[in-house]
PDB file of C-alpha atoms and ligand atoms in Angstrom:
ATOM      1  CA  UNK X1418     -62.304 -33.371  54.912  1.00  0.00           C
ATOM      2  CA  UNK X1419     -64.372 -32.095  51.969  1.00  0.00           C
ATOM      3  CA  UNK X1420     -63.226 -29.030  50.076  1.00  0.00           C
ATOM      4  CA  UNK X1421     -64.215 -27.019  47.032  1.00  0.00           C
ATOM      5  CA  UNK X1422     -61.637 -25.480  44.703  1.00  0.00           C
ATOM      6  CA  UNK X1423     -63.270 -22.457  43.148  1.00  0.00           C
ATOM      7  CA  UNK X1424     -61.869 -20.288  40.387  1.00  0.00           C
ATOM      8  CA  UNK X1425     -62.302 -19.388  36.721  1.00  0.00           C
ATOM      9  CA  UNK X1426     -61.207 -21.661  33.874  1.00  0.00           C
ATOM     10  CA  UNK X1427     -57.427 -22.024  33.955  1.00  0.00           C
ATOM     11  CA  UNK X1428     -57.075 -20.901  37.582  1.00  0.00           C
ATOM     12  CA  UNK X1429     -55.239 -24.120  38.450  1.00  0.00           C
ATOM     13  CA  UNK X1430     -58.015 -26.173  40.079  1.00  0.00           C
ATOM     14  CA  UNK X1431     -57.187 -29.426  38.319  1.00  0.00           C
ATOM     15  CA  UNK X1432     -53.445 -28.976  38.825  1.00  0.00           C
ATOM     16  CA  UNK X1433     -53.863 -28.425  42.557  1.00  0.00           C
ATOM     17  CA  UNK X1434     -56.491 -31.137  42.996  1.00  0.00           C
ATOM     18  CA  UNK X1435     -54.216 -33.770  41.518  1.00  0.00           C
ATOM     19  CA  UNK X1436     -51.424 -32.723  43.872  1.00  0.00           C
ATOM     20  CA  UNK X1437     -53.722 -32.933  46.890  1.00  0.00           C
ATOM     21  CA  UNK X1438     -54.752 -36.398  45.743  1.00  0.00           C
ATOM     22  CA  UNK X1439     -51.132 -37.504  45.575  1.00  0.00           C
ATOM     23  CA  UNK X1440     -50.127 -35.827  48.864  1.00  0.00           C
ATOM     24  CA  UNK X1441     -53.169 -36.550  51.003  1.00  0.00           C
ATOM     25  CA  UNK X1442     -55.092 -39.389  49.457  1.00  0.00           C
ATOM     26  CA  UNK X1443     -58.121 -37.184  48.893  1.00  0.00           C
ATOM     27  CA  UNK X1444     -60.322 -37.993  45.905  1.00  0.00           C
ATOM     28  CA  UNK X1445     -60.717 -35.422  43.124  1.00  0.00           C
ATOM     29  CA  UNK X1446     -64.243 -35.036  41.777  1.00  0.00           C
ATOM     30  CA  UNK X1447     -64.010 -33.033  38.569  1.00  0.00           C
ATOM     31  CA  UNK X1448     -67.339 -32.615  36.817  1.00  0.00           C
ATOM     32  CA  UNK X1449     -65.414 -31.511  33.706  1.00  0.00           C
ATOM     33  CA  UNK X1450     -63.482 -34.816  33.657  1.00  0.00           C
ATOM     34  CA  UNK X1451     -66.649 -36.807  34.329  1.00  0.00           C
ATOM     35  CA  UNK X1452     -68.523 -35.031  31.542  1.00  0.00           C
ATOM     36  CA  UNK X1453     -65.641 -35.557  29.107  1.00  0.00           C
ATOM     37  CA  UNK X1454     -65.680 -39.284  29.979  1.00  0.00           C
ATOM     38  CA  UNK X1455     -69.432 -39.333  29.322  1.00  0.00           C
ATOM     39  CA  UNK X1456     -68.961 -37.613  25.958  1.00  0.00           C
ATOM     40  CA  UNK X1457     -66.257 -40.115  25.010  1.00  0.00           C
ATOM     41  CA  UNK X1458     -68.421 -43.097  25.959  1.00  0.00           C
ATOM     42  CA  UNK X1459     -71.403 -41.731  24.047  1.00  0.00           C
ATOM     43  CA  UNK X1460     -73.745 -42.171  27.043  1.00  0.00           C
ATOM     44  CA  UNK X1461     -77.052 -40.239  27.163  1.00  0.00           C
ATOM     45  CA  UNK X1462     -75.463 -37.645  29.472  1.00  0.00           C
ATOM     46  CA  UNK X1463     -72.531 -37.345  27.077  1.00  0.00           C
ATOM     47  CA  UNK X1464     -74.793 -36.827  24.096  1.00  0.00           C
ATOM     48  CA  UNK X1465     -76.556 -33.963  25.880  1.00  0.00           C
ATOM     49  CA  UNK X1466     -73.354 -32.383  27.194  1.00  0.00           C
ATOM     50  CA  UNK X1467     -71.142 -32.455  24.079  1.00  0.00           C
ATOM     51  CA  UNK X1468     -72.349 -29.405  22.161  1.00  0.00           C
ATOM     52  CA  UNK X1469     -72.902 -27.370  25.351  1.00  0.00           C
ATOM     53  CA  UNK X1470     -69.293 -27.978  26.421  1.00  0.00           C
ATOM     54  CA  UNK X1471     -67.931 -27.205  22.984  1.00  0.00           C
ATOM     55  CA  UNK X1472     -69.727 -23.851  23.106  1.00  0.00           C
ATOM     56  CA  UNK X1473     -68.272 -23.094  26.549  1.00  0.00           C
ATOM     57  CA  UNK X1474     -71.696 -22.921  28.180  1.00  0.00           C
ATOM     58  CA  UNK X1475     -72.804 -24.687  31.340  1.00  0.00           C
ATOM     59  CA  UNK X1476     -74.322 -28.159  31.357  1.00  0.00           C
ATOM     60  CA  UNK X1477     -77.617 -28.360  33.298  1.00  0.00           C
ATOM     61  CA  UNK X1478     -77.582 -28.380  37.102  1.00  0.00           C
ATOM     62  CA  UNK X1479     -79.601 -31.616  37.165  1.00  0.00           C
ATOM     63  CA  UNK X1480     -77.045 -33.464  35.074  1.00  0.00           C
ATOM     64  CA  UNK X1481     -73.966 -32.372  36.999  1.00  0.00           C
ATOM     65  CA  UNK X1482     -75.500 -32.743  40.466  1.00  0.00           C
ATOM     66  CA  UNK X1483     -76.794 -36.153  39.358  1.00  0.00           C
ATOM     67  CA  UNK X1484     -73.321 -37.382  38.455  1.00  0.00           C
ATOM     68  CA  UNK X1485     -71.830 -35.914  41.650  1.00  0.00           C
ATOM     69  CA  UNK X1486     -74.490 -37.692  43.737  1.00  0.00           C
ATOM     70  CA  UNK X1487     -73.699 -41.021  42.075  1.00  0.00           C
ATOM     71  CA  UNK X1488     -70.004 -40.496  42.619  1.00  0.00           C
ATOM     72  CA  UNK X1489     -70.476 -39.622  46.320  1.00  0.00           C
ATOM     73  CA  UNK X1490     -72.117 -43.011  46.819  1.00  0.00           C
ATOM     74  CA  UNK X1491     -68.871 -44.761  45.954  1.00  0.00           C
ATOM     75  CA  UNK X1492     -66.924 -45.766  49.038  1.00  0.00           C
ATOM     76  CA  UNK X1493     -63.597 -44.187  48.013  1.00  0.00           C
ATOM     77  CA  UNK X1494     -65.093 -40.746  48.660  1.00  0.00           C
ATOM     78  CA  UNK X1495     -65.819 -41.396  52.343  1.00  0.00           C
ATOM     79  CA  UNK X1496     -62.504 -40.006  53.602  1.00  0.00           C
ATOM     80  CA  UNK X1497     -62.767 -36.716  51.812  1.00  0.00           C
ATOM     81  CA  UNK X1498     -63.150 -35.197  48.394  1.00  0.00           C
ATOM     82  CA  UNK X1499     -61.954 -32.205  46.436  1.00  0.00           C
ATOM     83  CA  UNK X1500     -64.711 -30.709  44.332  1.00  0.00           C
ATOM     84  CA  UNK X1501     -63.045 -29.351  41.203  1.00  0.00           C
ATOM     85  CA  UNK X1502     -65.290 -27.310  38.912  1.00  0.00           C
ATOM     86  CA  UNK X1503     -68.426 -27.999  40.969  1.00  0.00           C
ATOM     87  CA  UNK X1504     -70.577 -26.283  42.155  1.00  0.00           C
ATOM     88  CA  UNK X1505     -70.743 -23.679  39.384  1.00  0.00           C
ATOM     89  CA  UNK X1506     -74.169 -22.119  40.039  1.00  0.00           C
ATOM     90  CA  UNK X1507     -76.196 -21.155  43.116  1.00  0.00           C
ATOM     91  CA  UNK X1508     -78.563 -24.049  42.371  1.00  0.00           C
ATOM     92  CA  UNK X1509     -75.642 -26.497  42.296  1.00  0.00           C
ATOM     93  CA  UNK X1510     -74.378 -25.105  45.617  1.00  0.00           C
ATOM     94  CA  UNK X1511     -77.780 -25.852  47.162  1.00  0.00           C
ATOM     95  CA  UNK X1512     -77.899 -29.281  45.589  1.00  0.00           C
ATOM     96  CA  UNK X1513     -74.424 -30.025  46.962  1.00  0.00           C
ATOM     97  CA  UNK X1514     -75.574 -29.094  50.484  1.00  0.00           C
ATOM     98  CA  UNK X1515     -78.429 -31.575  50.121  1.00  0.00           C
ATOM     99  CA  UNK X1516     -76.210 -34.308  48.699  1.00  0.00           C
ATOM    100  CA  UNK X1517     -73.726 -33.937  51.558  1.00  0.00           C
ATOM    101  CA  UNK X1518     -76.353 -33.667  54.257  1.00  0.00           C
ATOM    102  CA  UNK X1519     -78.103 -36.822  53.046  1.00  0.00           C
ATOM    103  CA  UNK X1520     -74.795 -38.648  53.499  1.00  0.00           C
ATOM    104  CA  UNK X1521     -73.921 -37.098  56.870  1.00  0.00           C
ATOM    105  CA  UNK X1522     -70.994 -35.154  55.460  1.00  0.00           C
ATOM    106  CA  UNK X1523     -70.106 -31.489  55.407  1.00  0.00           C
ATOM    107  CA  UNK X1524     -67.917 -28.912  53.731  1.00  0.00           C
ATOM    108  CA  UNK X1525     -64.722 -27.890  55.489  1.00  0.00           C
ATOM    109  CA  UNK X1526     -63.229 -25.289  53.166  1.00  0.00           C
ATOM    110  CA  UNK X1527     -63.956 -23.392  49.989  1.00  0.00           C
ATOM    111  CA  UNK X1528     -60.634 -22.367  48.487  1.00  0.00           C
ATOM    112  CA  UNK X1529     -60.821 -19.516  46.019  1.00  0.00           C
ATOM    113  CA  UNK X1530     -57.957 -19.407  43.526  1.00  0.00           C
ATOM    114  CA  UNK X1531     -57.775 -15.751  42.611  1.00  0.00           C
ATOM    115  CA  UNK X1532     -56.177 -15.015  39.269  1.00  0.00           C
ATOM    116  CA  UNK X1533     -55.573 -12.264  36.844  1.00  0.00           C
ATOM    117  CA  UNK X1534     -58.061 -12.648  33.990  1.00  0.00           C
ATOM    118  CA  UNK X1535     -55.465 -11.638  31.420  1.00  0.00           C
ATOM    119  CA  UNK X1536     -53.379 -14.688  32.340  1.00  0.00           C
ATOM    120  CA  UNK X1537     -56.214 -17.146  31.828  1.00  0.00           C
ATOM    121  CA  UNK X1538     -56.386 -17.205  28.054  1.00  0.00           C
ATOM    122  CA  UNK X1539     -52.659 -17.876  27.916  1.00  0.00           C
ATOM    123  CA  UNK X1540     -52.948 -20.659  30.490  1.00  0.00           C
ATOM    124  CA  UNK X1541     -55.815 -22.328  28.707  1.00  0.00           C
ATOM    125  CA  UNK X1542     -54.535 -22.051  25.177  1.00  0.00           C
ATOM    126  CA  UNK X1543     -51.195 -23.574  26.313  1.00  0.00           C
ATOM    127  CA  UNK X1544     -52.792 -26.401  28.305  1.00  0.00           C
ATOM    128  CA  UNK X1545     -52.402 -30.071  27.347  1.00  0.00           C
ATOM    129  CA  UNK X1546     -52.499 -33.410  29.142  1.00  0.00           C
ATOM    130  CA  UNK X1547     -50.938 -36.841  28.861  1.00  0.00           C
ATOM    131  CA  UNK X1548     -53.244 -38.986  26.730  1.00  0.00           C
ATOM    132  CA  UNK X1549     -52.509 -42.031  28.884  1.00  0.00           C
ATOM    133  CA  UNK X1550     -52.458 -40.918  32.555  1.00  0.00           C
ATOM    134  CA  UNK X1551     -54.023 -37.443  32.347  1.00  0.00           C
ATOM    135  CA  UNK X1552     -51.111 -35.554  33.923  1.00  0.00           C
ATOM    136  CA  UNK X1553     -51.482 -31.844  33.116  1.00  0.00           C
ATOM    137  CA  UNK X1554     -48.877 -29.783  31.296  1.00  0.00           C
ATOM    138  CA  UNK X1555     -48.443 -26.328  29.792  1.00  0.00           C
ATOM    139  CA  UNK X1556     -46.495 -25.139  26.743  1.00  0.00           C
ATOM    140  CA  UNK X1557     -44.600 -22.595  28.857  1.00  0.00           C
ATOM    141  CA  UNK X1558     -45.349 -23.075  32.563  1.00  0.00           C
ATOM    142  CA  UNK X1559     -45.126 -26.822  33.032  1.00  0.00           C
ATOM    143  CA  UNK X1560     -43.165 -28.708  30.413  1.00  0.00           C
ATOM    144  CA  UNK X1561     -42.245 -32.379  30.776  1.00  0.00           C
ATOM    145  CA  UNK X1562     -38.713 -32.889  32.140  1.00  0.00           C
ATOM    146  CA  UNK X1563     -37.819 -34.734  28.918  1.00  0.00           C
ATOM    147  CA  UNK X1564     -39.422 -33.052  25.901  1.00  0.00           C
ATOM    148  CA  UNK X1565     -42.328 -35.087  24.539  1.00  0.00           C
ATOM    149  CA  UNK X1566     -42.304 -37.699  27.337  1.00  0.00           C
ATOM    150  CA  UNK X1567     -44.787 -37.741  30.242  1.00  0.00           C
ATOM    151  CA  UNK X1568     -42.994 -37.374  33.620  1.00  0.00           C
ATOM    152  CA  UNK X1569     -45.463 -39.682  35.314  1.00  0.00           C
ATOM    153  CA  UNK X1570     -46.041 -42.598  32.934  1.00  0.00           C
ATOM    154  CA  UNK X1571     -43.517 -42.221  30.097  1.00  0.00           C
ATOM    155  CA  UNK X1572     -46.178 -41.932  27.386  1.00  0.00           C
ATOM    156  CA  UNK X1573     -45.326 -39.886  24.315  1.00  0.00           C
ATOM    157  CA  UNK X1574     -48.928 -39.095  23.425  1.00  0.00           C
ATOM    158  CA  UNK X1575     -50.591 -35.917  24.576  1.00  0.00           C
ATOM    159  CA  UNK X1576     -53.932 -34.269  23.903  1.00  0.00           C
ATOM    160  CA  UNK X1577     -55.629 -30.897  23.940  1.00  0.00           C
ATOM    161  CA  UNK X1578     -59.270 -30.170  24.762  1.00  0.00           C
ATOM    162  CA  UNK X1579     -61.511 -28.997  21.908  1.00  0.00           C
ATOM    163  CA  UNK X1580     -62.869 -26.201  24.137  1.00  0.00           C
ATOM    164  CA  UNK X1581     -59.408 -24.857  25.020  1.00  0.00           C
ATOM    165  CA  UNK X1582     -59.334 -22.156  22.346  1.00  0.00           C
ATOM    166  CA  UNK X1583     -59.267 -18.386  22.764  1.00  0.00           C
ATOM    167  CA  UNK X1584     -62.821 -17.906  21.524  1.00  0.00           C
ATOM    168  CA  UNK X1585     -64.544 -20.474  23.765  1.00  0.00           C
ATOM    169  CA  UNK X1586     -62.523 -19.304  26.752  1.00  0.00           C
ATOM    170  CA  UNK X1587     -64.238 -15.918  26.522  1.00  0.00           C
ATOM    171  CA  UNK X1588     -67.664 -17.547  26.819  1.00  0.00           C
ATOM    172  CA  UNK X1589     -66.457 -19.693  29.721  1.00  0.00           C
ATOM    173  CA  UNK X1590     -65.214 -16.590  31.524  1.00  0.00           C
ATOM    174  CA  UNK X1591     -68.529 -14.817  30.994  1.00  0.00           C
ATOM    175  CA  UNK X1592     -70.310 -17.881  32.420  1.00  0.00           C
ATOM    176  CA  UNK X1593     -67.944 -17.868  35.403  1.00  0.00           C
ATOM    177  CA  UNK X1594     -68.522 -14.205  36.157  1.00  0.00           C
ATOM    178  CA  UNK X1595     -72.293 -14.373  35.720  1.00  0.00           C
ATOM    179  CA  UNK X1596     -73.098 -17.695  37.387  1.00  0.00           C
ATOM    180  CA  UNK X1597     -70.197 -19.023  39.437  1.00  0.00           C
ATOM    181  CA  UNK X1598     -68.619 -15.981  41.118  1.00  0.00           C
ATOM    182  CA  UNK X1599     -71.975 -15.129  42.781  1.00  0.00           C
ATOM    183  CA  UNK X1600     -71.820 -18.313  44.869  1.00  0.00           C
ATOM    184  CA  UNK X1601     -68.755 -17.074  46.758  1.00  0.00           C
ATOM    185  CA  UNK X1602     -70.776 -14.777  49.056  1.00  0.00           C
ATOM    186  CA  UNK X1603     -72.978 -17.734  50.034  1.00  0.00           C
ATOM    187  CA  UNK X1604     -69.928 -19.575  51.347  1.00  0.00           C
ATOM    188  CA  UNK X1605     -68.357 -16.398  52.755  1.00  0.00           C
ATOM    189  CA  UNK X1606     -71.435 -15.901  54.922  1.00  0.00           C
ATOM    190  CA  UNK X1607     -70.791 -19.367  56.333  1.00  0.00           C
ATOM    191  CA  UNK X1608     -67.138 -18.542  57.073  1.00  0.00           C
ATOM    192  CA  UNK X1609     -65.843 -21.219  54.711  1.00  0.00           C
ATOM    193  CA  UNK X1610     -63.855 -19.204  52.165  1.00  0.00           C
ATOM    194  CA  UNK X1611     -60.084 -18.900  52.092  1.00  0.00           C
ATOM    195  CA  UNK X1612     -58.451 -17.047  49.236  1.00  0.00           C
ATOM    196  CA  UNK X1613     -55.199 -18.166  47.662  1.00  0.00           C
ATOM    197  CA  UNK X1614     -53.087 -16.248  45.161  1.00  0.00           C
ATOM    198  CA  UNK X1615     -53.437 -18.385  42.044  1.00  0.00           C
ATOM    199  CA  UNK X1616     -50.854 -16.296  40.176  1.00  0.00           C
ATOM    200  CA  UNK X1617     -48.017 -17.668  42.306  1.00  0.00           C
ATOM    201  CA  UNK X1618     -45.908 -20.622  41.139  1.00  0.00           C
ATOM    202  CA  UNK X1619     -47.624 -23.992  41.123  1.00  0.00           C
ATOM    203  CA  UNK X1620     -45.604 -25.181  44.165  1.00  0.00           C
ATOM    204  CA  UNK X1621     -46.355 -22.047  46.145  1.00  0.00           C
ATOM    205  CA  UNK X1622     -50.063 -22.372  45.473  1.00  0.00           C
ATOM    206  CA  UNK X1623     -49.940 -25.961  46.732  1.00  0.00           C
ATOM    207  CA  UNK X1624     -48.153 -24.845  49.908  1.00  0.00           C
ATOM    208  CA  UNK X1625     -50.736 -22.137  50.548  1.00  0.00           C
ATOM    209  CA  UNK X1626     -53.581 -24.645  50.178  1.00  0.00           C
ATOM    210  CA  UNK X1627     -51.858 -27.216  52.388  1.00  0.00           C
ATOM    211  CA  UNK X1628     -51.446 -24.554  55.089  1.00  0.00           C
ATOM    212  CA  UNK X1629     -55.188 -23.871  55.009  1.00  0.00           C
ATOM    213  CA  UNK X1630     -56.035 -27.565  55.235  1.00  0.00           C
ATOM    214  CA  UNK X1631     -53.620 -27.952  58.154  1.00  0.00           C
ATOM    215  CA  UNK X1632     -55.263 -25.003  59.903  1.00  0.00           C
ATOM    216  CA  UNK X1633     -52.079 -22.918  59.876  1.00  0.00           C
TER     217      UNK X1633
HETATM  218  P1  LIG Z1493     -58.378 -25.364  35.842  1.00  0.00           P
HETATM  219  O1  LIG Z1493     -58.560 -26.791  36.289  1.00  0.00           O
HETATM  220  O2  LIG Z1493     -58.680 -24.374  36.934  1.00  0.00           O
HETATM  221  O3  LIG Z1493     -59.123 -25.043  34.589  1.00  0.00           O
HETATM  222  P2  LIG Z1493     -55.603 -26.184  35.271  1.00  0.00           P
HETATM  223  O4  LIG Z1493     -55.156 -26.751  36.565  1.00  0.00           O
HETATM  224  O5  LIG Z1493     -55.914 -27.137  34.174  1.00  0.00           O
HETATM  225  O6  LIG Z1493     -56.838 -25.152  35.510  1.00  0.00           O
HETATM  226  O7  LIG Z1493     -54.477 -25.145  34.757  1.00  0.00           O
HETATM  227  C1  LIG Z1493     -54.559 -24.523  33.480  1.00  0.00           C
HETATM  228  C2  LIG Z1493     -53.174 -24.520  32.816  1.00  0.00           C
HETATM  229  O8  LIG Z1493     -52.318 -23.613  33.527  1.00  0.00           O
HETATM  230  C3  LIG Z1493     -52.473 -25.875  32.822  1.00  0.00           C
HETATM  231  O9  LIG Z1493     -51.777 -26.024  31.597  1.00  0.00           O
HETATM  232  C4  LIG Z1493     -51.507 -25.786  34.004  1.00  0.00           C
HETATM  233  O10 LIG Z1493     -50.324 -26.565  33.766  1.00  0.00           O
HETATM  234  C5  LIG Z1493     -51.182 -24.305  34.078  1.00  0.00           C
HETATM  235  N1  LIG Z1493     -51.057 -23.826  35.463  1.00  0.00           N
HETATM  236  C6  LIG Z1493     -51.766 -24.226  36.565  1.00  0.00           C
HETATM  237  N2  LIG Z1493     -51.388 -23.544  37.667  1.00  0.00           N
HETATM  238  C7  LIG Z1493     -50.439 -22.669  37.262  1.00  0.00           C
HETATM  239  C8  LIG Z1493     -49.642 -21.673  37.961  1.00  0.00           C
HETATM  240  N3  LIG Z1493     -49.799 -21.439  39.272  1.00  0.00           N
HETATM  241  N4  LIG Z1493     -48.770 -20.969  37.221  1.00  0.00           N
HETATM  242  C9  LIG Z1493     -48.619 -21.194  35.879  1.00  0.00           C
HETATM  243  N5  LIG Z1493     -49.323 -22.110  35.170  1.00  0.00           N
HETATM  244  C10 LIG Z1493     -50.224 -22.847  35.862  1.00  0.00           C
HETATM  245  P1  LIG Z1494     -62.330 -25.415  33.242  1.00  0.00           P
HETATM  246  O1  LIG Z1494     -61.939 -25.621  34.671  1.00  0.00           O
HETATM  247  O2  LIG Z1494     -61.159 -25.253  32.337  1.00  0.00           O
HETATM  248  O3  LIG Z1494     -63.368 -24.371  33.045  1.00  0.00           O
HETATM  249  P2  LIG Z1494     -63.868 -27.918  33.277  1.00  0.00           P
HETATM  250  O4  LIG Z1494     -63.155 -29.127  32.835  1.00  0.00           O
HETATM  251  O5  LIG Z1494     -64.153 -27.742  34.715  1.00  0.00           O
HETATM  252  O6  LIG Z1494     -63.057 -26.691  32.668  1.00  0.00           O
HETATM  253  O7  LIG Z1494     -65.252 -27.796  32.494  1.00  0.00           O
HETATM  254  C1  LIG Z1494     -65.337 -27.927  31.091  1.00  0.00           C
HETATM  255  C2  LIG Z1494     -66.786 -27.721  30.640  1.00  0.00           C
HETATM  256  O8  LIG Z1494     -67.614 -28.754  31.214  1.00  0.00           O
HETATM  257  C3  LIG Z1494     -67.429 -26.411  31.098  1.00  0.00           C
HETATM  258  O9  LIG Z1494     -67.152 -25.346  30.207  1.00  0.00           O
HETATM  259  C4  LIG Z1494     -68.912 -26.798  31.105  1.00  0.00           C
HETATM  260  O10 LIG Z1494     -69.442 -26.851  29.786  1.00  0.00           O
HETATM  261  C5  LIG Z1494     -68.866 -28.233  31.623  1.00  0.00           C
HETATM  262  N1  LIG Z1494     -68.955 -28.299  33.100  1.00  0.00           N
HETATM  263  C6  LIG Z1494     -68.008 -28.782  33.945  1.00  0.00           C
HETATM  264  N2  LIG Z1494     -68.418 -28.703  35.225  1.00  0.00           N
HETATM  265  C7  LIG Z1494     -69.662 -28.149  35.197  1.00  0.00           C
HETATM  266  C8  LIG Z1494     -70.616 -27.796  36.192  1.00  0.00           C
HETATM  267  N3  LIG Z1494     -70.375 -27.978  37.516  1.00  0.00           N
HETATM  268  N4  LIG Z1494     -71.787 -27.241  35.771  1.00  0.00           N
HETATM  269  C9  LIG Z1494     -72.061 -27.058  34.472  1.00  0.00           C
HETATM  270  N5  LIG Z1494     -71.205 -27.357  33.484  1.00  0.00           N
HETATM  271  C10 LIG Z1494     -70.010 -27.905  33.828  1.00  0.00           C
HETATM  272 ZN1  LIG Z1495     -48.656 -39.801  31.546  1.00  0.00          ZN
END
């Protein structure tokens, strides 16, 4: 099964994708994570992407579809993937169709996480992750069980993204509205879209997504 999680920055895509990975053995393909790894490694893609990401603008379609294509050629993706943060433009949606078709795969669901825009700044500004295993947390909504210690791996080091500030979030939301939201009708016309209330508790959102994947 191949699914897309679609929603604005802070909607909960990464949080839900990592739960689906743990529960169902699906593989999460986050272009944001891949780009951040490229920036960290100083690769040519990373050098191009760094300033664009820091500004909250979109990296070029060629770059992101290129890295998705490479990733889809790895065998761990054969049983199903969760696209998290991709596609983000109509051109990327077309490129994804081509990438899947060339590999004899198809899309099963596009899950739209619908959220209240006012909540997004708060979610993003409070977001942080474990520096060691990447588990996601939030200052108010998802604190570690023991303060300062990662639930998953026990690390005491955490990090915040440079683009997770109130100012950049505004640009990212404008980008979402202008370039990403318009791809929903493309998938709606194909009968692929299911909408989930992204304002519900994290567990409830997971349950709603699982019900869609189970065809309930
Ligand atoms: P995205 O990948 O869509 O940008 P994340 O999954 O990183 O979003 O979530 C953004 C922040 O909001 C994280 O700190 C996360 O812990 C928190 N969060 C995610 N889902 C919810 C939810 N349903 N309710 C409250 N906070 C949430
Ligand atoms: P969020 O879900 O919080 O918006 P991501 O981690 O998905 O954040 O993306 C962070 C940044 O990486 C984006 O603001 C953008 O600059 C870049 N990026 C990630 N995915 C894409 C994509 N599919 N197309 C273009 N740029 C992307
Ligand atoms: Zn950890």
